[in-house]
Coordinates of C-alpha atoms in Angstrom, one line a residue:
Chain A
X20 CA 65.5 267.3 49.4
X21 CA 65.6 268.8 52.8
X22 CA 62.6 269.9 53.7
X23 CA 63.1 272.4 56.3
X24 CA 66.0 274.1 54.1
X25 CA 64.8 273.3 50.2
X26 CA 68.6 272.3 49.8
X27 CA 69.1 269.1 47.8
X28 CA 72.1 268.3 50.0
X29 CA 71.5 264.5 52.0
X30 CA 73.9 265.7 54.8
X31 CA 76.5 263.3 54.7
X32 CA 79.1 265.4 54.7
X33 CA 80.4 267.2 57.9
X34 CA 79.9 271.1 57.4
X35 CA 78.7 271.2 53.9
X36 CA 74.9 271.5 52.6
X37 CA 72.5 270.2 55.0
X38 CA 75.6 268.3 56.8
X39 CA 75.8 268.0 60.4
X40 CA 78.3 271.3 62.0
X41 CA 81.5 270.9 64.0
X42 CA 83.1 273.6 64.7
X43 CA 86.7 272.8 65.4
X44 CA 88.1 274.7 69.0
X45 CA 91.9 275.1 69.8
X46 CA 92.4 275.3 73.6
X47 CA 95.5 275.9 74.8
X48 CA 95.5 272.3 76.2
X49 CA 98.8 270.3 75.6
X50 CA 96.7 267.5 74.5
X51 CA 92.9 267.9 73.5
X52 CA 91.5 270.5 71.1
X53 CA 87.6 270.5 71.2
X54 CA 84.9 269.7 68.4
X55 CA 81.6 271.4 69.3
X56 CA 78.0 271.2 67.8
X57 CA 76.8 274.8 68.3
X58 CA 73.2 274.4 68.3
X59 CA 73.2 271.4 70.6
X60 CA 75.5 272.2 72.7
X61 CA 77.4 269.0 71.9
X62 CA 81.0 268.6 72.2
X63 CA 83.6 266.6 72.4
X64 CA 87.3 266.8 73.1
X65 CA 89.6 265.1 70.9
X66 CA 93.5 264.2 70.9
X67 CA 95.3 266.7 69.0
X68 CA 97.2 263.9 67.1
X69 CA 94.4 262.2 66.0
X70 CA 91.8 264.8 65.4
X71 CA 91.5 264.2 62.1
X72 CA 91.0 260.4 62.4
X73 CA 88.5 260.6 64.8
X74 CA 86.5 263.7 62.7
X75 CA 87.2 261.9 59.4
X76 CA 85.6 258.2 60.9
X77 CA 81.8 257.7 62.4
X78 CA 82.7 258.0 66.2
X79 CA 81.9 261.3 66.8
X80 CA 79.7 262.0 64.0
X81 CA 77.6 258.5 64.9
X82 CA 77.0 260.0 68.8
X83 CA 75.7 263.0 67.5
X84 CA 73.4 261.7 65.3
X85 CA 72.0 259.1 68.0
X86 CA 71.1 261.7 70.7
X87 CA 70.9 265.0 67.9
X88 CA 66.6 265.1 68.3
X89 CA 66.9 264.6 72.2
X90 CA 69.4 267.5 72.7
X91 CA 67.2 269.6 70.3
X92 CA 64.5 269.0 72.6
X93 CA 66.3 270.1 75.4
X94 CA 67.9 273.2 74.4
X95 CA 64.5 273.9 72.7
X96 CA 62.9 273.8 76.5
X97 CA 65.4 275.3 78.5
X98 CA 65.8 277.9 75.5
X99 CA 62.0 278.7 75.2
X100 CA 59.3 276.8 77.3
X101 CA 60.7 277.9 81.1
X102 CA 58.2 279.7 83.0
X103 CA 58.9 282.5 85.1
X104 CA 59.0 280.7 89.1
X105 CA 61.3 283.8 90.9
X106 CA 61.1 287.4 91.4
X107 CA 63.4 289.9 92.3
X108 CA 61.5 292.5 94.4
X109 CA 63.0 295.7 95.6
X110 CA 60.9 296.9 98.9
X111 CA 62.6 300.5 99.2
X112 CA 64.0 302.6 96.1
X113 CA 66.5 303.8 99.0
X114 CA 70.4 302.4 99.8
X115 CA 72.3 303.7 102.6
X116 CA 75.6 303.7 100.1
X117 CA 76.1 304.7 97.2
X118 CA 78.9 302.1 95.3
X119 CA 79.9 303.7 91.9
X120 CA 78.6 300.6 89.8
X121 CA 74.9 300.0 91.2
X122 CA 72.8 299.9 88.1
X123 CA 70.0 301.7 90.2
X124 CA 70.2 305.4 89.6
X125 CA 71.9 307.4 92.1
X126 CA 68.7 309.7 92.4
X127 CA 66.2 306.6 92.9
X128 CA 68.8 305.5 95.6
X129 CA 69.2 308.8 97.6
X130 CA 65.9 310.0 97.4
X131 CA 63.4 307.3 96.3
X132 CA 60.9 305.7 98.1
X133 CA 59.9 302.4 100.6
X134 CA 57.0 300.1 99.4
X135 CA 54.9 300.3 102.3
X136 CA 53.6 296.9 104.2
X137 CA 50.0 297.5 103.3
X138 CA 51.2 298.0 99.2
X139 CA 53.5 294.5 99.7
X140 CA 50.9 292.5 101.3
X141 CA 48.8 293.8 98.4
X142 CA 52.1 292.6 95.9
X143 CA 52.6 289.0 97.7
X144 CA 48.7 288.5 97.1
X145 CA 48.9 289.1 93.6
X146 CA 52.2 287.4 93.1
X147 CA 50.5 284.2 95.5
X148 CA 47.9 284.5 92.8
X149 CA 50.1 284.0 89.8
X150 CA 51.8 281.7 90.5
X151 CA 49.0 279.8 92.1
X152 CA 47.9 279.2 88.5
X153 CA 51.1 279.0 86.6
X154 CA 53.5 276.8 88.8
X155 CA 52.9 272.8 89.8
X156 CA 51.5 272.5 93.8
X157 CA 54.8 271.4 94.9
X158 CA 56.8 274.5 93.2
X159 CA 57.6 277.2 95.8
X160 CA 58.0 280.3 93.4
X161 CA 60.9 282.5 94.9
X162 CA 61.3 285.6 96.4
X163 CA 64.5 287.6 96.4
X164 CA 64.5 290.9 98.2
X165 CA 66.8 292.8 96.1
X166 CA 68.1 296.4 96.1
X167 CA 68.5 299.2 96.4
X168 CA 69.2 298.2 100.4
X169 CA 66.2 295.7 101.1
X170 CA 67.0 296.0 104.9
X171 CA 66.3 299.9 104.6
X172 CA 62.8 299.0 105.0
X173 CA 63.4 296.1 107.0
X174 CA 60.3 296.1 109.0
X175 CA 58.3 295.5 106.3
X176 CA 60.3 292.9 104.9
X177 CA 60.5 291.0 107.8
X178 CA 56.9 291.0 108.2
X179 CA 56.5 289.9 104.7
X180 CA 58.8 286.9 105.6
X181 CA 56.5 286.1 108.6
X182 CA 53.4 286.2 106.7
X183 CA 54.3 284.6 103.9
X184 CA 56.6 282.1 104.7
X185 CA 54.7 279.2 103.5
X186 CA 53.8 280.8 100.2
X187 CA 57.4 281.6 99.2
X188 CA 60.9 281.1 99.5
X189 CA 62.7 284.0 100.7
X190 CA 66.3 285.0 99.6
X191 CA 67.6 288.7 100.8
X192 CA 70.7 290.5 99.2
X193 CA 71.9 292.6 101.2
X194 CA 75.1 295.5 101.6
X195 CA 75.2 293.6 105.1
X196 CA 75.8 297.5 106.5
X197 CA 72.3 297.1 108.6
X198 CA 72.5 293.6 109.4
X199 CA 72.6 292.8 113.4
X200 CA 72.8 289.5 115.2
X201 CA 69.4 289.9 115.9
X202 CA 68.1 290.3 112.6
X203 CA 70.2 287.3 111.3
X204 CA 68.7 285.4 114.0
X205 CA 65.4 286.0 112.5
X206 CA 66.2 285.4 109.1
X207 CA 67.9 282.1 109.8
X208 CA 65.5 280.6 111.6
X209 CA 63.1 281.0 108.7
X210 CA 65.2 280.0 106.3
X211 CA 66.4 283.0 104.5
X212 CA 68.9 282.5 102.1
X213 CA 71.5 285.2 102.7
X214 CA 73.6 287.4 99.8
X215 CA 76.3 289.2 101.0
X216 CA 78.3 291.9 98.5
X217 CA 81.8 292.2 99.8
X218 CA 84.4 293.4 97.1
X219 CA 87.6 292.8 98.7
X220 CA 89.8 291.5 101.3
X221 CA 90.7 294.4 103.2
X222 CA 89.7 298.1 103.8
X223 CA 92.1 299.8 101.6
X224 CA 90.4 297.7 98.3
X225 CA 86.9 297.3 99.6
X226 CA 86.4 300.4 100.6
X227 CA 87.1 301.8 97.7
X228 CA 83.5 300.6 95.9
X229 CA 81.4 299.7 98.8
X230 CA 81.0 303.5 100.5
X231 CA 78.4 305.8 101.7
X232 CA 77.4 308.9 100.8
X233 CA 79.8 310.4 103.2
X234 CA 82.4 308.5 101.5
X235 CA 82.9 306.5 104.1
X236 CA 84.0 302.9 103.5
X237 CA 82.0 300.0 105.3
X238 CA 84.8 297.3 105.6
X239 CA 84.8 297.4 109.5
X240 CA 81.1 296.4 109.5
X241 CA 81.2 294.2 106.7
X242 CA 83.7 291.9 109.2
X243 CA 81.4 291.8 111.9
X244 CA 78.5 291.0 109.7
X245 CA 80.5 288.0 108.4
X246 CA 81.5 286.8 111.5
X247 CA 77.6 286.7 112.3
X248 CA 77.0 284.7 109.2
X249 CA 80.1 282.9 108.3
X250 CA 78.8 279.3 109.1
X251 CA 75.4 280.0 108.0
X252 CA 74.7 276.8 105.4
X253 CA 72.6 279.4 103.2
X254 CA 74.9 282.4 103.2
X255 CA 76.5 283.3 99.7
X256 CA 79.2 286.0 99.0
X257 CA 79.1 288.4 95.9
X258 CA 82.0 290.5 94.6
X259 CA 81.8 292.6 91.9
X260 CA 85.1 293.1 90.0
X261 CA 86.0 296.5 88.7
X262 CA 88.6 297.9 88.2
X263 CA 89.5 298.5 91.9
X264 CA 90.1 295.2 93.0
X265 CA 90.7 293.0 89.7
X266 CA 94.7 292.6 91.0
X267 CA 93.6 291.3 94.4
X268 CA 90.8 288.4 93.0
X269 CA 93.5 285.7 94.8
X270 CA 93.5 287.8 98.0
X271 CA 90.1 287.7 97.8
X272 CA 89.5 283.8 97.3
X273 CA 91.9 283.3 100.3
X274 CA 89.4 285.6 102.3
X275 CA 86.5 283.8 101.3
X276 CA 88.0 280.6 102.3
X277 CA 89.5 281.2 105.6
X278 CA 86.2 282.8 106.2
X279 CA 84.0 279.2 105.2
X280 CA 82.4 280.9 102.9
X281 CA 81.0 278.1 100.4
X282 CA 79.7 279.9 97.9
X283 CA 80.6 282.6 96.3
X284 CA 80.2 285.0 92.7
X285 CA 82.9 286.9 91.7
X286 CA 81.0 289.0 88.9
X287 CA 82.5 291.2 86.3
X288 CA 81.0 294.6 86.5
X289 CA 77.6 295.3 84.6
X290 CA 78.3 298.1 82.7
X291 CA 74.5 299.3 81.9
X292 CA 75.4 302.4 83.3
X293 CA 77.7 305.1 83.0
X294 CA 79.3 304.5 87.0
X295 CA 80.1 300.6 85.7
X296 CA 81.7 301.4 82.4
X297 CA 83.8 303.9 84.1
X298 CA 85.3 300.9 86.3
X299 CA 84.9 298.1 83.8
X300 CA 88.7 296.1 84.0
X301 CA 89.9 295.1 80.1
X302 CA 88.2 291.7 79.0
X303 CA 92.2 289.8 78.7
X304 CA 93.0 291.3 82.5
X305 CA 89.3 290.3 83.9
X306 CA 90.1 286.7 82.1
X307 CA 93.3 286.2 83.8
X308 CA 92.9 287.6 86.7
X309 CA 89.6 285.8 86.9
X310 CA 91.5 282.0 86.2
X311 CA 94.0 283.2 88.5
X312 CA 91.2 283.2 91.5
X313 CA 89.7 279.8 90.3
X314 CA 93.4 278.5 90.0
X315 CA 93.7 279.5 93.6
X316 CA 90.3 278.1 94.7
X317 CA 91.2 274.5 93.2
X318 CA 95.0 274.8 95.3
X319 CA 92.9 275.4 98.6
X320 CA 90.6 272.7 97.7
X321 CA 93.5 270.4 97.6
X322 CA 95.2 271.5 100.5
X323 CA 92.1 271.6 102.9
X324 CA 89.5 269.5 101.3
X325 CA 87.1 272.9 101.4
X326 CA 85.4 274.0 98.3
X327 CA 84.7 277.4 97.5
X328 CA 82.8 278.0 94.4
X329 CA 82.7 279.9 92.4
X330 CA 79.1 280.3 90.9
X331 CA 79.2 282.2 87.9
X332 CA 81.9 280.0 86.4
X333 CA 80.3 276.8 87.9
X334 CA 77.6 277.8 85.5
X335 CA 78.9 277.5 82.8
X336 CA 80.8 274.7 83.6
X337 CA 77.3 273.3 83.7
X338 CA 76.3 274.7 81.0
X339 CA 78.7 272.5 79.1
X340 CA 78.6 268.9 81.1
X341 CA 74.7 269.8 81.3
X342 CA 73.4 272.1 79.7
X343 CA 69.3 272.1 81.6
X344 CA 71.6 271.7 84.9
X345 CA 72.5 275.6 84.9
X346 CA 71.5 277.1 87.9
X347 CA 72.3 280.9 86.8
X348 CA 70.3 282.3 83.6
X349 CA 72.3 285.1 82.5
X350 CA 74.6 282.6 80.2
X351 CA 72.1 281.0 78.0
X352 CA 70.2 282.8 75.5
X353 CA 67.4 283.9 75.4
X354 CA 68.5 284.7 79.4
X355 CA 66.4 284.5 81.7
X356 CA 64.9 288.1 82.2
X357 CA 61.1 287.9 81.7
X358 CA 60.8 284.9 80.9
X359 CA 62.2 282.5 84.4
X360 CA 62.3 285.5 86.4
X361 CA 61.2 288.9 86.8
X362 CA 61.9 292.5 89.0
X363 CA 59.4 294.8 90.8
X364 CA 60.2 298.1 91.9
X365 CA 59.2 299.9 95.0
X366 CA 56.8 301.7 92.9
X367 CA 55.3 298.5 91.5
X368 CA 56.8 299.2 88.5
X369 CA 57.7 295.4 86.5
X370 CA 60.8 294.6 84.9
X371 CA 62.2 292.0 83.3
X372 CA 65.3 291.9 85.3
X373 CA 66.8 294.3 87.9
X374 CA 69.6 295.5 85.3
X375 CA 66.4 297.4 83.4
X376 CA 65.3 299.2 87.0
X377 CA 66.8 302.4 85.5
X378 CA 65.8 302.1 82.1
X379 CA 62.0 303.1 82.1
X380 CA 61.7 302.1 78.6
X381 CA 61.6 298.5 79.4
X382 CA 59.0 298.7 82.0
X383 CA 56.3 296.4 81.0
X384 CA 53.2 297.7 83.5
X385 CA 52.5 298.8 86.9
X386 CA 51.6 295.3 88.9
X387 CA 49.0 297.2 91.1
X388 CA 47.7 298.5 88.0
X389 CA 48.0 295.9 84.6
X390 CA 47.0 292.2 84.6
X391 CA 50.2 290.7 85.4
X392 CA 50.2 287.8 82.7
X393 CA 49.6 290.7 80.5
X394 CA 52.8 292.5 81.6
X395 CA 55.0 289.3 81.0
X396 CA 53.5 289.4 77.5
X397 CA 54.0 293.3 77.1
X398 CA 56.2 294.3 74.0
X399 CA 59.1 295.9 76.4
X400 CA 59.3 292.2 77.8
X401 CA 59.0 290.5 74.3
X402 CA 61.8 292.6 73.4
X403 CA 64.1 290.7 75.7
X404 CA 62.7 287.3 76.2
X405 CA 63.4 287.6 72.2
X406 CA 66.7 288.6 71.6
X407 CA 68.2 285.5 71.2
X408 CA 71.8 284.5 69.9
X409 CA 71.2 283.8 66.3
X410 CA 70.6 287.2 66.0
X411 CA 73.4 288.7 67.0
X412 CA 76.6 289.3 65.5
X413 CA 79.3 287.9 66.4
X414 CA 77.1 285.0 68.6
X415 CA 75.4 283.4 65.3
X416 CA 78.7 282.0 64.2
X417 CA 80.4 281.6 67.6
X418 CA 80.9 277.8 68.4
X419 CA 80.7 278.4 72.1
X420 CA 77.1 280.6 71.7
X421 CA 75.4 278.4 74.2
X422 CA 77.9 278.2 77.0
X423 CA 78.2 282.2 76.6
X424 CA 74.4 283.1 76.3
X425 CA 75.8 286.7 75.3
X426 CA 75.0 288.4 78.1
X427 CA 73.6 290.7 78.9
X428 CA 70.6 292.4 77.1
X429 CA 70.7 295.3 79.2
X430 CA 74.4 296.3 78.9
X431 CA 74.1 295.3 75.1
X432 CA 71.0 297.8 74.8
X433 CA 73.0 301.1 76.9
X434 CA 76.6 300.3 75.4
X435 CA 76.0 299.0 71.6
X436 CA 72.2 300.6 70.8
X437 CA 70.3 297.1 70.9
X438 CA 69.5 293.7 71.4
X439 CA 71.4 292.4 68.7
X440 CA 74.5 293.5 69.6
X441 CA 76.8 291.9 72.2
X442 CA 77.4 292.7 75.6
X443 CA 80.4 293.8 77.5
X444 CA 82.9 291.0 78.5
X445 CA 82.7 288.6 74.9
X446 CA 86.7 287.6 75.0
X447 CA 85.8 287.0 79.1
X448 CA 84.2 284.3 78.1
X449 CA 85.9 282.5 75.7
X450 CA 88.5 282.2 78.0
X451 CA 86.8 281.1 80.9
X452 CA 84.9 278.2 78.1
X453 CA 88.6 277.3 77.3
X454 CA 89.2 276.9 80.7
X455 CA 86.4 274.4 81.4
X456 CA 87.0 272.5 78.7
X457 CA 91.0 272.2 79.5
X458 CA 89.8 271.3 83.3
X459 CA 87.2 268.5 81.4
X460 CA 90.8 267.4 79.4
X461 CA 92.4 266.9 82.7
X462 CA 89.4 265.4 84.9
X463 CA 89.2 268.2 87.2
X464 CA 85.8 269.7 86.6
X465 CA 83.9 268.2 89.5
X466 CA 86.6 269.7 92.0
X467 CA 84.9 273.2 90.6
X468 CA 81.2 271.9 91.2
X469 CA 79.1 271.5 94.1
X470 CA 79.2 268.1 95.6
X471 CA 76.1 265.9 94.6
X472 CA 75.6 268.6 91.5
X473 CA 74.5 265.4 89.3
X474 CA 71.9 264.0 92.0
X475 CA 68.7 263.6 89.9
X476 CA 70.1 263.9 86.5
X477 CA 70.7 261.1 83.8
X478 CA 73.4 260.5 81.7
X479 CA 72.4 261.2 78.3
X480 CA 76.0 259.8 76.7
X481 CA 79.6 259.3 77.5
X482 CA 82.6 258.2 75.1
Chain B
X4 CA 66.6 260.5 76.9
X5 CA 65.4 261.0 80.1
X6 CA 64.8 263.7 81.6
X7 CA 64.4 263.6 85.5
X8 CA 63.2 265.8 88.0
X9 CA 65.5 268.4 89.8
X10 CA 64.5 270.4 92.8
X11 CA 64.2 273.8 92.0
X12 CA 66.4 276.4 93.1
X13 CA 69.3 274.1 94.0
X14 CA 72.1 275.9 94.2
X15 CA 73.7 274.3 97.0
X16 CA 73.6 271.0 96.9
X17 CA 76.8 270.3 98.6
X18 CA 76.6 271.6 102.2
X19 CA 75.2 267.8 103.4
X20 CA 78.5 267.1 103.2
X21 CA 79.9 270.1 104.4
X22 CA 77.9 270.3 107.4
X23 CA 80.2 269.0 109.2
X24 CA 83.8 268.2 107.8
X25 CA 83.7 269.1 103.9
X26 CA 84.7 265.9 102.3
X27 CA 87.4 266.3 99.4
X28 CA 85.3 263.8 96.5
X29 CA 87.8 261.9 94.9
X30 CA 88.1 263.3 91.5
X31 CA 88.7 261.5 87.8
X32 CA 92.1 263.5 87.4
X33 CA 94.8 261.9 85.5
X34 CA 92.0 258.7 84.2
X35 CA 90.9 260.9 81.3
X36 CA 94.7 261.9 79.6
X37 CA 94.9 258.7 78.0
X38 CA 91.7 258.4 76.5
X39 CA 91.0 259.3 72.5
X40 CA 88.4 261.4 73.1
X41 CA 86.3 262.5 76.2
X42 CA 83.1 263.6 75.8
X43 CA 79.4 263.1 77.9
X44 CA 76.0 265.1 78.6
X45 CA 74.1 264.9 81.5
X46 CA 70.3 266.1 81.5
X47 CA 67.9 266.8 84.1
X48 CA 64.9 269.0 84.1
X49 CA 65.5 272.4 83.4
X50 CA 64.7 274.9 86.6
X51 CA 67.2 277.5 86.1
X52 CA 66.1 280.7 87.8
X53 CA 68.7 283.1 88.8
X54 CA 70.4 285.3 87.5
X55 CA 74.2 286.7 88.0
X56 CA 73.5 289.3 91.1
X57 CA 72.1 286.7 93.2
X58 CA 72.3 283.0 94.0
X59 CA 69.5 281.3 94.6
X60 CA 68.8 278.2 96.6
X61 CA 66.3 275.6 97.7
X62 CA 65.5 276.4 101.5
X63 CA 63.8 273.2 101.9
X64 CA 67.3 271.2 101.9
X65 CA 68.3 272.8 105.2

């Protein structure tokens, strides 16, 4: 008798009593269909002709077996023993524009407040302190000035860079509306990793999201910003896709690329908040507009030998050649709010992720105020760092629940009424699974990959 | 299985060869179509921390 399940079933059946689980996945490949083990992660893609031998004999069913504790283990750690080494940390509640989608409230950002220097030093000393005790010596925890506009209160951030420069590793994400040569040349020379949020590839379709107050658009200075940090080795591009610009994601690939950017996410809108919902594209036009753009990446690729990826699908790419490899923790479940990362405000106000900024409800303590260790345990926390995929409907039965994660708590919480609902964008992501597995098929997944993604990882099995 | 050490934050790993010229890696394209069934796992040690508004890297590899 199994002991862990009090069913008398031995498990030698496939899918039956306390047999081993492969759930069967058709993807639109000429040739291969895939067989996945949900809980592992495992899968396998099979010839369409012969599925049925192969499922029917030992081969698959043998591999599994072999390596079924190890990958247990694994998703086990990367699931639920991570420790929280980043935080996002918003200096000013302020943003000089006012995009329709921000998931900060419109109030916060028009009228809110900067963190002064005196109260960040104060932050960076207790955050030095933290993770003084909870990370390895050679660990650098991370710092990501997020907004809001960080550069609204760009003093102070600066001088948080200079002082603690040896303590941290400093990211800044940034509108690029108040970036000048000069302040580029400052950041590059200490290593600042540089986020850029451009949403299209010309005025007329940028300028329709990324405005001020005024309603003026920002394109112009967007240009010359880029032309500052084009070449920059640690410069990434964001562009959020709404409704606005989902018809020109190809126009915007071929402006990424002519423009040597290297990196790039092309999000689907968050739709915590009302603004996003009200520009949310439909899941089947987001998924093949979306393919359409990586299509177009993997053309230009070919043609000029220059990569441009795509990070958010290079996730989960990842997440299915190598699942602890996953560089992005929004698609893995729990994600990684609260528990690999968390968010301060300019208030000191802590989060578990920026998405819950506006939602005062999931604010877990004040970190001038609680003990943070204390905080990361708090109940609003727990609430996230526990919703996990086997308790949510669809997502428990859904062969593809840990490539997908089921992101994201926030969005699940504003549109559905809770954690254990799904988020926005569930069909968005079977299609883009199917579409990694049908580049696997044909060989082609490393052209979507950074080069040297593999350094320093082992190969666990191969057929 | 072994799990080895990955550096954390990596996100791009690939601009040593992009430096200079990018490098178009020879890919496995067209070796895989005759095989019965394709299928491998790669591990390393788990140091995910971003999340989807933000890419993270490791500042030491510049």
């Amino acid at each position: 008798m199994n002991k862990r399940s009090g069913a008398s079933s031995t498990g030698k059946y496939l899918n039956t009593g306390n047999g081993l689980c492969l759930n069967y996945i058709d993807l639109g490949h000429p040739d291969y269909v895939a067989v996945v083990e949900p809980d592992t992660a495992f899968w396998s893609l099979v010839k369409k002709d012969q599925l049925g031998e192969v499922v029917s004999g030992n081969i698959i069913v043998d591999k599994l077996k072999i390596h079924l504790k190890d990958m247990n283990k694994e998703m086990e750690t990367l699931r639920f023993k991570l420790k929280p080494s980043a935080v996002y940390f918003n200096p000013t509640e302020q943003c000089n524009l006012n995009c329709p989608y921000c998931y900060i409230p419109s109030r916060m950002r028009k009228q809110g407040r900067h963190m002064s220097w005196g109260k960040i030093d104060e932050a960076f000393q207790i955050l030095k302190g933290y993770f003084g005790e909870s990370l390895p010596e050679r660990q650098k925890p991370q710092i990501v000035f997020h907004g809001s506009e960080p550069l609204m209160n760009k003093d102070a951030v600066f001088r948080a860079i200079e002082t603690y420069g040896r303590d941290f590793s400093f990211g800044v994400q940034t509108n690029g509306t108040l970036l000048e040569q000069k302040d580029f040349d400052f950041l590059s020379s200490n290593n600042v990793m540089i986020g850029l949020s451009i949403d299209g590839p010309a005025e007329e379709i940028s300028d329709q999201t990324r405005k001020n107050w005024n309603n003026a658009g920002t394109f112009k200075k967007l240009l010359k910003t880029l032309e500052i940090c084009q070449d920059y080795p640690l410069l990434s591009v964001i562009c959020t896709v709404t409704e606005h610009n989902i018809k020109s994601l190809t126009e915007i690939v071929d402006f990424f690329h002519a423009h040597h950017i290297k990196n790039c996410l092309i999000n689907q809108v968050r739709c915590t908040l009302e603004g996003g919902r009200q520009v949310k594209p439909s899941d089947s036009e987001m998924a093949e507009m979306f393919i359409k753009a990586l299509d177009r990446t993997h053309e230009l690729f070919r043609q000029t030998g220059r990569k441009l990826i795509v990070a958010n699908f290079a996730n989960i790419l990842l997440g299915i050649v190598a699942p602890s490899a996953r560089r992005l923790m929004c698609d893995i479940s729990p994600c990684g709010a609260g528990r690999c990362f968390f968010a301060v405000s300019a208030k000191g106000d802590v989060f578990p992720c920026s998405e819950f900024i506006g939602l005062k409800n999931f604010k877990g303590g004040n970190l001038f105020k609680d003990n943070l260790s204390e905080i990361l345990n708090s109940i609003p926390f727990q609430i996230v760092t526990k919703r996990k995929i086997e308790d949510i409907k669809p997502c428990s039965k859904c062969a593809i629940r840990h490539f997908c994660g089921s992101p994201c708590p926030a969005e699940a919480f504003e549109i559905n009424g809770g954690m254990a609902y799904p988020g926005a964008f569930c069909e968005f992501y079977e299609e883009q699974v199917r579409y990694a597995f049908r580049l696997i098929a044909d060989g082609k997944e490393n052209d979507y990959l950074w080069d040297n993604w593999d350094d320093n990882t082992s190969e666990v099995f191969r057929f | 299985m072994q799990i080895m050490y990955r550096s954390p934050f990596l996100l791009f790993n690939n601009y040593k060869t992009q430096k200079g010229e990018d490098v178009m890696k020879k890919t496995s394209q067209e070796t895989n179509k005759k095989k019965e069934i394709i299928g491998f796992r790669k591990a390393c040690k788990a140091k995910g921390t971003g999340l989807s508004h933000y890419i993270l890297v490791d500042s030491s590899k510049k």
